[in-house]
Tab-separated table of C-alpha atoms and ligand atoms in Angstrom:
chain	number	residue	atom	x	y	z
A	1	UNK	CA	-44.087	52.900	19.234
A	2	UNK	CA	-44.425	49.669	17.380
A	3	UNK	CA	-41.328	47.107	17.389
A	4	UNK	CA	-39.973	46.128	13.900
A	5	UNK	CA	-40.374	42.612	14.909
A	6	UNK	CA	-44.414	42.839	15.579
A	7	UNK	CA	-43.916	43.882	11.230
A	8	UNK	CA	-42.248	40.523	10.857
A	9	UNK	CA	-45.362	38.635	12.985
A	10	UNK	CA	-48.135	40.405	10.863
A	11	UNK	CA	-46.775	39.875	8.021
A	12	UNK	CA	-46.382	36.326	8.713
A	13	UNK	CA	-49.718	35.865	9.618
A	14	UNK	CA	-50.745	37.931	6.079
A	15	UNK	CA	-52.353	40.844	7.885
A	16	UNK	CA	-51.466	43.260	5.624
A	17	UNK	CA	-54.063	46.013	6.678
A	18	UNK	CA	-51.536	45.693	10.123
A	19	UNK	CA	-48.540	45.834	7.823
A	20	UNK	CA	-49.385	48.583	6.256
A	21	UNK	CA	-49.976	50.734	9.720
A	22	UNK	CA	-47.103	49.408	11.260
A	23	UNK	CA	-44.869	50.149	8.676
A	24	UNK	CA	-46.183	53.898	7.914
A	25	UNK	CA	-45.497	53.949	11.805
A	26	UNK	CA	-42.109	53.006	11.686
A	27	UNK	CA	-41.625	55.508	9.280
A	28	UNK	CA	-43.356	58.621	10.695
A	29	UNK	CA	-41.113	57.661	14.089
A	30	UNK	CA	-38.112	58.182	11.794
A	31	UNK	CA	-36.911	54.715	11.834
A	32	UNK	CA	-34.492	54.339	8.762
A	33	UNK	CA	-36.126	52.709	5.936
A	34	UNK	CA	-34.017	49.873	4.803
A	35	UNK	CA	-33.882	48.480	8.662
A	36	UNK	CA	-37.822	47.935	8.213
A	37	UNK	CA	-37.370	46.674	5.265
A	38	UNK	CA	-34.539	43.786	6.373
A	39	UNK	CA	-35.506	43.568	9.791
A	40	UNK	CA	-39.465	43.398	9.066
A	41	UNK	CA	-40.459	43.054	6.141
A	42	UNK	CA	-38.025	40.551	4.578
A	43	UNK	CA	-36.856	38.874	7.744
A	44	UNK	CA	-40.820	38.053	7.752
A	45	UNK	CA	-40.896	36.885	4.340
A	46	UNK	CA	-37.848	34.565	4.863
A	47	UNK	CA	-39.595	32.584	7.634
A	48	UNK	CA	-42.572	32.205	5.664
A	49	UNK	CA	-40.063	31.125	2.971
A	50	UNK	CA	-38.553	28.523	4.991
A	51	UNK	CA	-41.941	27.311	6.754
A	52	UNK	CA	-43.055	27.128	3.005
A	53	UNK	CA	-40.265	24.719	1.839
A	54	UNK	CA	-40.719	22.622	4.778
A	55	UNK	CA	-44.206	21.804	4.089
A	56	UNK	CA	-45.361	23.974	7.086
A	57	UNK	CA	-47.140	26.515	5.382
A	58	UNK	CA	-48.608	26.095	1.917
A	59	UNK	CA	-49.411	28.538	-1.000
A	60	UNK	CA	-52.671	30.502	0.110
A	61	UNK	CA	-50.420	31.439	3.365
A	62	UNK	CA	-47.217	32.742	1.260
A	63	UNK	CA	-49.826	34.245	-1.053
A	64	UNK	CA	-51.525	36.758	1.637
A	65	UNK	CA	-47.825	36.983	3.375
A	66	UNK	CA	-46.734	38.269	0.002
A	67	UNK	CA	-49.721	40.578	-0.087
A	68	UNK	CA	-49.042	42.184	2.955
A	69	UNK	CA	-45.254	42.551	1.698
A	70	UNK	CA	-45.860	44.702	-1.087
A	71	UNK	CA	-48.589	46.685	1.031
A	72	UNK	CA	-45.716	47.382	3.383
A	73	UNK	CA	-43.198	47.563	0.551
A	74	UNK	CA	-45.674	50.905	-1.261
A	75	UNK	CA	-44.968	52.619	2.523
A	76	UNK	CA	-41.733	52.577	2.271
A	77	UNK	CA	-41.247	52.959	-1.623
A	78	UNK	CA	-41.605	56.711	-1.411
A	79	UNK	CA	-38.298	56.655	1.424
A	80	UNK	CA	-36.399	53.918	-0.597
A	81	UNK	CA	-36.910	55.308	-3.905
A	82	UNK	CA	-36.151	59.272	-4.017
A	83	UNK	CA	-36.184	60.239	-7.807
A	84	UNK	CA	-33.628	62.511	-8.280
A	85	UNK	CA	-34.438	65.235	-11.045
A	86	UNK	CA	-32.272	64.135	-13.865
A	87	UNK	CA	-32.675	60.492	-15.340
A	88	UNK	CA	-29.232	58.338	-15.478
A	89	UNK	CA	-31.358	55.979	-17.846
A	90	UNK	CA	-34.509	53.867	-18.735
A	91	UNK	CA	-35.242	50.570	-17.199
A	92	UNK	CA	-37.760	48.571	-18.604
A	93	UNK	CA	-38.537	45.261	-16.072
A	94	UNK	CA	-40.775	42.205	-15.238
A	95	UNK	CA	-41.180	38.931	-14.068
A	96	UNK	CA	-40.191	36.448	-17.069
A	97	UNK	CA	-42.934	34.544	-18.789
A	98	UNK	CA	-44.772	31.795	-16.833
A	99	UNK	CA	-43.546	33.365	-13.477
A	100	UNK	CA	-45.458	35.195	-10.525
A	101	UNK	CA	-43.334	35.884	-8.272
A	102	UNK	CA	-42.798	40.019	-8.243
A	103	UNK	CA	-41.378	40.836	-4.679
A	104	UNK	CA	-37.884	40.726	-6.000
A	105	UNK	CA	-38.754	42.398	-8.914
A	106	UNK	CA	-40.530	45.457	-6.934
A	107	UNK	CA	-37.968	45.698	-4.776
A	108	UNK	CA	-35.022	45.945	-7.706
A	109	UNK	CA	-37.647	48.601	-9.221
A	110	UNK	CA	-37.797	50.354	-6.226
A	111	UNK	CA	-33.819	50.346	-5.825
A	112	UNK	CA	-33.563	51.396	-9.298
A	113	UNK	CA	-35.997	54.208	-8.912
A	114	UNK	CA	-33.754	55.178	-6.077
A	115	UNK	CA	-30.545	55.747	-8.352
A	116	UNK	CA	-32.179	57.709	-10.807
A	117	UNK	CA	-33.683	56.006	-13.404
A	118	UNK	CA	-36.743	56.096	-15.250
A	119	UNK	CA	-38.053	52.930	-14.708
A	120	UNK	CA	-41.263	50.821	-16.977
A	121	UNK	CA	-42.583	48.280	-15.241
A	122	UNK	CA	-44.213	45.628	-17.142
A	123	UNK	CA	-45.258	43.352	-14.470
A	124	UNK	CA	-45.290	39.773	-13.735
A	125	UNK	CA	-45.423	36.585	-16.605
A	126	UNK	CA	-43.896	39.375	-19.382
A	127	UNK	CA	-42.839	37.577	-22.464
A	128	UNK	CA	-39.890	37.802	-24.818
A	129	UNK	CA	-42.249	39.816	-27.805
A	130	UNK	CA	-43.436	42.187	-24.854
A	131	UNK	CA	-40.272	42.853	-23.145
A	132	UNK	CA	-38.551	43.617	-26.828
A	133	UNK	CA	-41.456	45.521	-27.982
A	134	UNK	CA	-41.914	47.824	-24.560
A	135	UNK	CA	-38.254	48.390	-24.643
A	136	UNK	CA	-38.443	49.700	-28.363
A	137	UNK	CA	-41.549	51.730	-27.388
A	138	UNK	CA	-40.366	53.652	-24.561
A	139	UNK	CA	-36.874	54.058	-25.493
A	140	UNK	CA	-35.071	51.758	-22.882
A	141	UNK	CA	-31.552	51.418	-22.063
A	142	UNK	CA	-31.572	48.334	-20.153
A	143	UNK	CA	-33.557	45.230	-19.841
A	144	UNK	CA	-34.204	43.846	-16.469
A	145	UNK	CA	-35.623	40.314	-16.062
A	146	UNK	CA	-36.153	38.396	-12.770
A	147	UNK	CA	-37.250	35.051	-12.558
A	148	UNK	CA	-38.008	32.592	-9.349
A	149	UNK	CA	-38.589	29.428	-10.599
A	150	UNK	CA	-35.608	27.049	-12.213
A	151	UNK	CA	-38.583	26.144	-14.873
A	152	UNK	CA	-38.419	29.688	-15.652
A	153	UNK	CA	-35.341	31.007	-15.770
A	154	UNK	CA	-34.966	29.532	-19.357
A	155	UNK	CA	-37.722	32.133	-20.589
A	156	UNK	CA	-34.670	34.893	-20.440
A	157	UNK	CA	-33.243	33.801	-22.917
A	158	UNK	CA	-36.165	33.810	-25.478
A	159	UNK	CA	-35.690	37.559	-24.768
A	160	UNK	CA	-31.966	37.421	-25.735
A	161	UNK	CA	-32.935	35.538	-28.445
A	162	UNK	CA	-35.376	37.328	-29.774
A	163	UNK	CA	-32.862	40.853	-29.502
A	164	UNK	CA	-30.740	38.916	-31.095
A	165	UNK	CA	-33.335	37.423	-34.219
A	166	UNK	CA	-34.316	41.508	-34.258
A	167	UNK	CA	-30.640	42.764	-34.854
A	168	UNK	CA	-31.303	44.788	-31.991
A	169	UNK	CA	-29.518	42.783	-29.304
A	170	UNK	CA	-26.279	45.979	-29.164
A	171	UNK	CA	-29.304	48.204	-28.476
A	172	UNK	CA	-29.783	47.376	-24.758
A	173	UNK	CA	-28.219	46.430	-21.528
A	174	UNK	CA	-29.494	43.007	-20.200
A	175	UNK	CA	-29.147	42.345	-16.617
A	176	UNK	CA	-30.489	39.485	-14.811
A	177	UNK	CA	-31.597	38.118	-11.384
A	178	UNK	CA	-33.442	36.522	-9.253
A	179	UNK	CA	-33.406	33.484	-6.393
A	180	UNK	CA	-32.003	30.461	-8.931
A	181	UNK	CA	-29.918	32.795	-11.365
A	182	UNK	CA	-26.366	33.262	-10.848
A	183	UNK	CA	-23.330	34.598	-12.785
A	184	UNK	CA	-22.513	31.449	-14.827
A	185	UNK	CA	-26.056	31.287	-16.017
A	186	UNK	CA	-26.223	34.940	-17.073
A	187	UNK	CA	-22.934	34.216	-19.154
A	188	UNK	CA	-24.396	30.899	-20.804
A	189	UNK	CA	-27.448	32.889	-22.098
A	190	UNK	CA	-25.590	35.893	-23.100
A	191	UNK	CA	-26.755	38.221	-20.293
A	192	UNK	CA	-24.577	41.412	-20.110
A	193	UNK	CA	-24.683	41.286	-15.945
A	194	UNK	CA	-26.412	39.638	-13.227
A	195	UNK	CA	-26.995	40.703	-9.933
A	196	UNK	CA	-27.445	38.985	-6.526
A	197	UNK	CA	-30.034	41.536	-4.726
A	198	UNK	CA	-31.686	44.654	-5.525
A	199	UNK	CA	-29.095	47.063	-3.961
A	200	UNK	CA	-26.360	45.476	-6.573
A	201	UNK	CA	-28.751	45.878	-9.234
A	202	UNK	CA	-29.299	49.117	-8.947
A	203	UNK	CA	-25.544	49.628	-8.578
A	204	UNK	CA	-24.738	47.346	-11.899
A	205	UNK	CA	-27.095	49.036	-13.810
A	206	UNK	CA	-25.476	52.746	-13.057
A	207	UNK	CA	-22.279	51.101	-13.647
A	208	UNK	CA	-23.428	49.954	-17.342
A	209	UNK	CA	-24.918	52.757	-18.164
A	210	UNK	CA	-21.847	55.041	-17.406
A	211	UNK	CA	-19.576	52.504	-19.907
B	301	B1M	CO1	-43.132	30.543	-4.802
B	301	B1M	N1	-41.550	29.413	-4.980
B	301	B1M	N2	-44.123	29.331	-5.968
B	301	B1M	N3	-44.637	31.680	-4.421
B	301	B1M	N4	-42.071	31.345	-3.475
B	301	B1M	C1	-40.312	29.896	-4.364
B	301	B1M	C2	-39.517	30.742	-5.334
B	301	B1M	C3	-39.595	28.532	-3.991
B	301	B1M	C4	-38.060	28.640	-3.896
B	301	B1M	C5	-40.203	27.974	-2.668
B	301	B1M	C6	-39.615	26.641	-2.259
B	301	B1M	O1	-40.000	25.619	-2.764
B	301	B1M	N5	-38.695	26.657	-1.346
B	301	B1M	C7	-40.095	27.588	-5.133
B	301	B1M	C8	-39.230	27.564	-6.408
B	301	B1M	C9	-38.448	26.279	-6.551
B	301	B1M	C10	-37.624	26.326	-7.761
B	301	B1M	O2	-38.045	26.561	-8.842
B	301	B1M	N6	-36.341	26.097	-7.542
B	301	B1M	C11	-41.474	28.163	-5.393
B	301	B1M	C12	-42.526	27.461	-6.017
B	301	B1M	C13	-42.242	26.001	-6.331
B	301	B1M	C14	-43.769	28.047	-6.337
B	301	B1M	C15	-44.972	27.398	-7.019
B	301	B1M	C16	-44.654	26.484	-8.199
B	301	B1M	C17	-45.747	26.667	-5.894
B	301	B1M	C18	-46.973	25.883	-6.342
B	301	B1M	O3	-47.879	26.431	-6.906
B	301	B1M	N7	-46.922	24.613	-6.054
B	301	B1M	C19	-45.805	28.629	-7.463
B	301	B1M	C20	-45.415	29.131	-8.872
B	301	B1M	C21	-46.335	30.210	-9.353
B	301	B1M	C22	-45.776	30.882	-10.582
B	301	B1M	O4	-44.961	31.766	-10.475
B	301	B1M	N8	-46.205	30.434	-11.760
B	301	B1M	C23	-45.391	29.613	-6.428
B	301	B1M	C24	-46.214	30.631	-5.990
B	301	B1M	C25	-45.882	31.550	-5.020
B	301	B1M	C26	-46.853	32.570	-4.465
B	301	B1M	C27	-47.817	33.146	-5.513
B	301	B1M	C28	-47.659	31.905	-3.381
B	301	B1M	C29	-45.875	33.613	-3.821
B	301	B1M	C30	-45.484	34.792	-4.764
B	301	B1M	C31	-46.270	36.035	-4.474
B	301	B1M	C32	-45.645	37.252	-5.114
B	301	B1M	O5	-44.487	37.312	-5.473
B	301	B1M	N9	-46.492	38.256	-5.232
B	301	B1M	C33	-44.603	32.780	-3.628
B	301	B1M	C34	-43.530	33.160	-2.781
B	301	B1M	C35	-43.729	34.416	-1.953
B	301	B1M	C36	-42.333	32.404	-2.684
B	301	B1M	C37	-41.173	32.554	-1.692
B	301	B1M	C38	-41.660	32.020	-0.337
B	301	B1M	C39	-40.618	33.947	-1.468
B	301	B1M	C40	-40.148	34.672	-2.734
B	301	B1M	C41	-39.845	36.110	-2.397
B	301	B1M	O6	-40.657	36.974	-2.647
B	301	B1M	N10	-38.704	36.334	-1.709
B	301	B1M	C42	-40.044	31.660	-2.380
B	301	B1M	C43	-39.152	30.946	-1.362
B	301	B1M	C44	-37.936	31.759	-1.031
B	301	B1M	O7	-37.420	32.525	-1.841
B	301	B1M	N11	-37.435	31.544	0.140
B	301	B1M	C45	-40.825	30.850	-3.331
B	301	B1M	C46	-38.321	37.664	-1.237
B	301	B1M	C47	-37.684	38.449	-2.399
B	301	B1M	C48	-37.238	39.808	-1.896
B	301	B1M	O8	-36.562	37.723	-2.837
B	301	B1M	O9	-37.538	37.345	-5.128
B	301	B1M	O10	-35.352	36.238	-4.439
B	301	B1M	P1	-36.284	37.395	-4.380
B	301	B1M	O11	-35.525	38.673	-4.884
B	301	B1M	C49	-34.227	38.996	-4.445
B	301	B1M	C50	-33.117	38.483	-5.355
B	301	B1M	O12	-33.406	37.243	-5.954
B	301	B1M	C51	-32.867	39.612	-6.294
B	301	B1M	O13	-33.187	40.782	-5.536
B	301	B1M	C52	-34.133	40.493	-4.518
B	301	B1M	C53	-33.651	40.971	-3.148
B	301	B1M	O14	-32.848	42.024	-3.100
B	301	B1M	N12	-33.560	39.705	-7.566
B	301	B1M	C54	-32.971	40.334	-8.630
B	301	B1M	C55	-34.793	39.312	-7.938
B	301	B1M	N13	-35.026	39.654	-9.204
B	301	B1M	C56	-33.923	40.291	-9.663
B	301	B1M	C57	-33.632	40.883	-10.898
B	301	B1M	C58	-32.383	41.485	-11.061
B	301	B1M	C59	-31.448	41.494	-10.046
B	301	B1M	C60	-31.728	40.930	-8.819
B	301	B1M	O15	-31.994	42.084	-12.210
B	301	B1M	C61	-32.931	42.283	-13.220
């Protein structure tokens, strides 16, 4: 049987062919999901993450690490993610303007898949016109931005604003997150939550919905 750790090595070295084995491994020996994913997947990631800021590994490397994350992260989606029948709400979410960082972003997804809701994703550099306008189009309840970069972050509150220019800011829930974003930032821009990882998301947004 394969060890969760040789997960965290391939996925290190970007193999995400190996990943992608290893992990539907893993599964079909009935190891629990969410131990992959910390143990393997993002205790992999992490390394890479630290290698990168130390000038150890450079951007094609965390590019086909990050590759082989979200081929290990569509394994385990179906495991993480069980849609109950009845929807608690719609999600609409993406990766704010400028930004291409979507790990986070999948995995809050994923988590919010998981607790029931019907979830729109609009993918990665999403700007404030297309988050408003998806939102209106599918019928959303709640917005849900996440942004990596601190020259980024600013972009959610274009979206704010632009509820706000459209009179339709009372409409939806906001919630925002992501690596730089915290609390006191999501306050300033006149975010309705924020949340730290994709577990609290997921429990913030059921939370919001049921006010
Ligand atoms: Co980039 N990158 N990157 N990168 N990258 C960071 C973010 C950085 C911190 C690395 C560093 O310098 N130490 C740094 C940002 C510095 C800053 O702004 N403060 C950085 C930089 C500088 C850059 C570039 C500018 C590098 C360059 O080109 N010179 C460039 C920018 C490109 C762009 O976006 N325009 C760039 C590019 C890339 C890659 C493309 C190579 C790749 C992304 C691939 C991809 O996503 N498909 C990449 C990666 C992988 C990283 C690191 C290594 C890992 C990010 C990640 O996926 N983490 C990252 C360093 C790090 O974080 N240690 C780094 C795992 C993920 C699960 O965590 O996304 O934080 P995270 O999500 C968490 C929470 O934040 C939260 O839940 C998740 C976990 O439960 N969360 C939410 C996220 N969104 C949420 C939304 C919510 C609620 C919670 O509600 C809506």
């Amino acid at each position: 049987m394969a060890g969760i750790e040789e997960v965290s090595e391939a996925l290190q070295k970007g193999k995400a062919k190996v990943v992608k084995e290893l992990v539907q491994e893993l599964v079909d020996d009935g190891v629990d999901a969410k131990k992959i994913l910390n143990e393997g997947l993002l205790f992999g990631m992490s390394v890479i993450g630290e290698k990168f800021k130390n000038n150890e590994v450079f951007v094609p490397e965390v590019l086909v690490a990050a590759r082989a994350m979200n081929a290990g992260l569509a394994i385990l989606e179906p495991k993480l993610a069980e849609i109950g029948n009845v929807s608690v709400g719609k999600a609409v979410i993406g990766t704010v303007k400028g930004d291409l960082h979507d790990i986070g972003k999948n995995l809050v997804s994923m988590m919010l898949k998981g607790a029931g809701f019907e979830v729109v994703d609009l993918g990665v550099d999403v700007g404030a016109e297309q988050f408003v306008e998806r939102a209106e189009e599918v019928g959303a309840d709640i917005i849900c931005m996440s942004a990596l970069l601190t020259t980024t972050m600013s972009n959610m509150k274009s979206t704010i604003d632009l509820l706000n220019e459209k009179g339709k800011r009372n409409k939806y829930i906001v919630m925002v997150g992501g690596a730089p974003v915290n609390d006191n930032f999501a306050k300033q821009i006149g975010a309705d939550y924020y949340a730290a990882d994709a577990a609290t998301a997921a429990t913030v947004a059921k939370q919001a919905i049921a006010q």
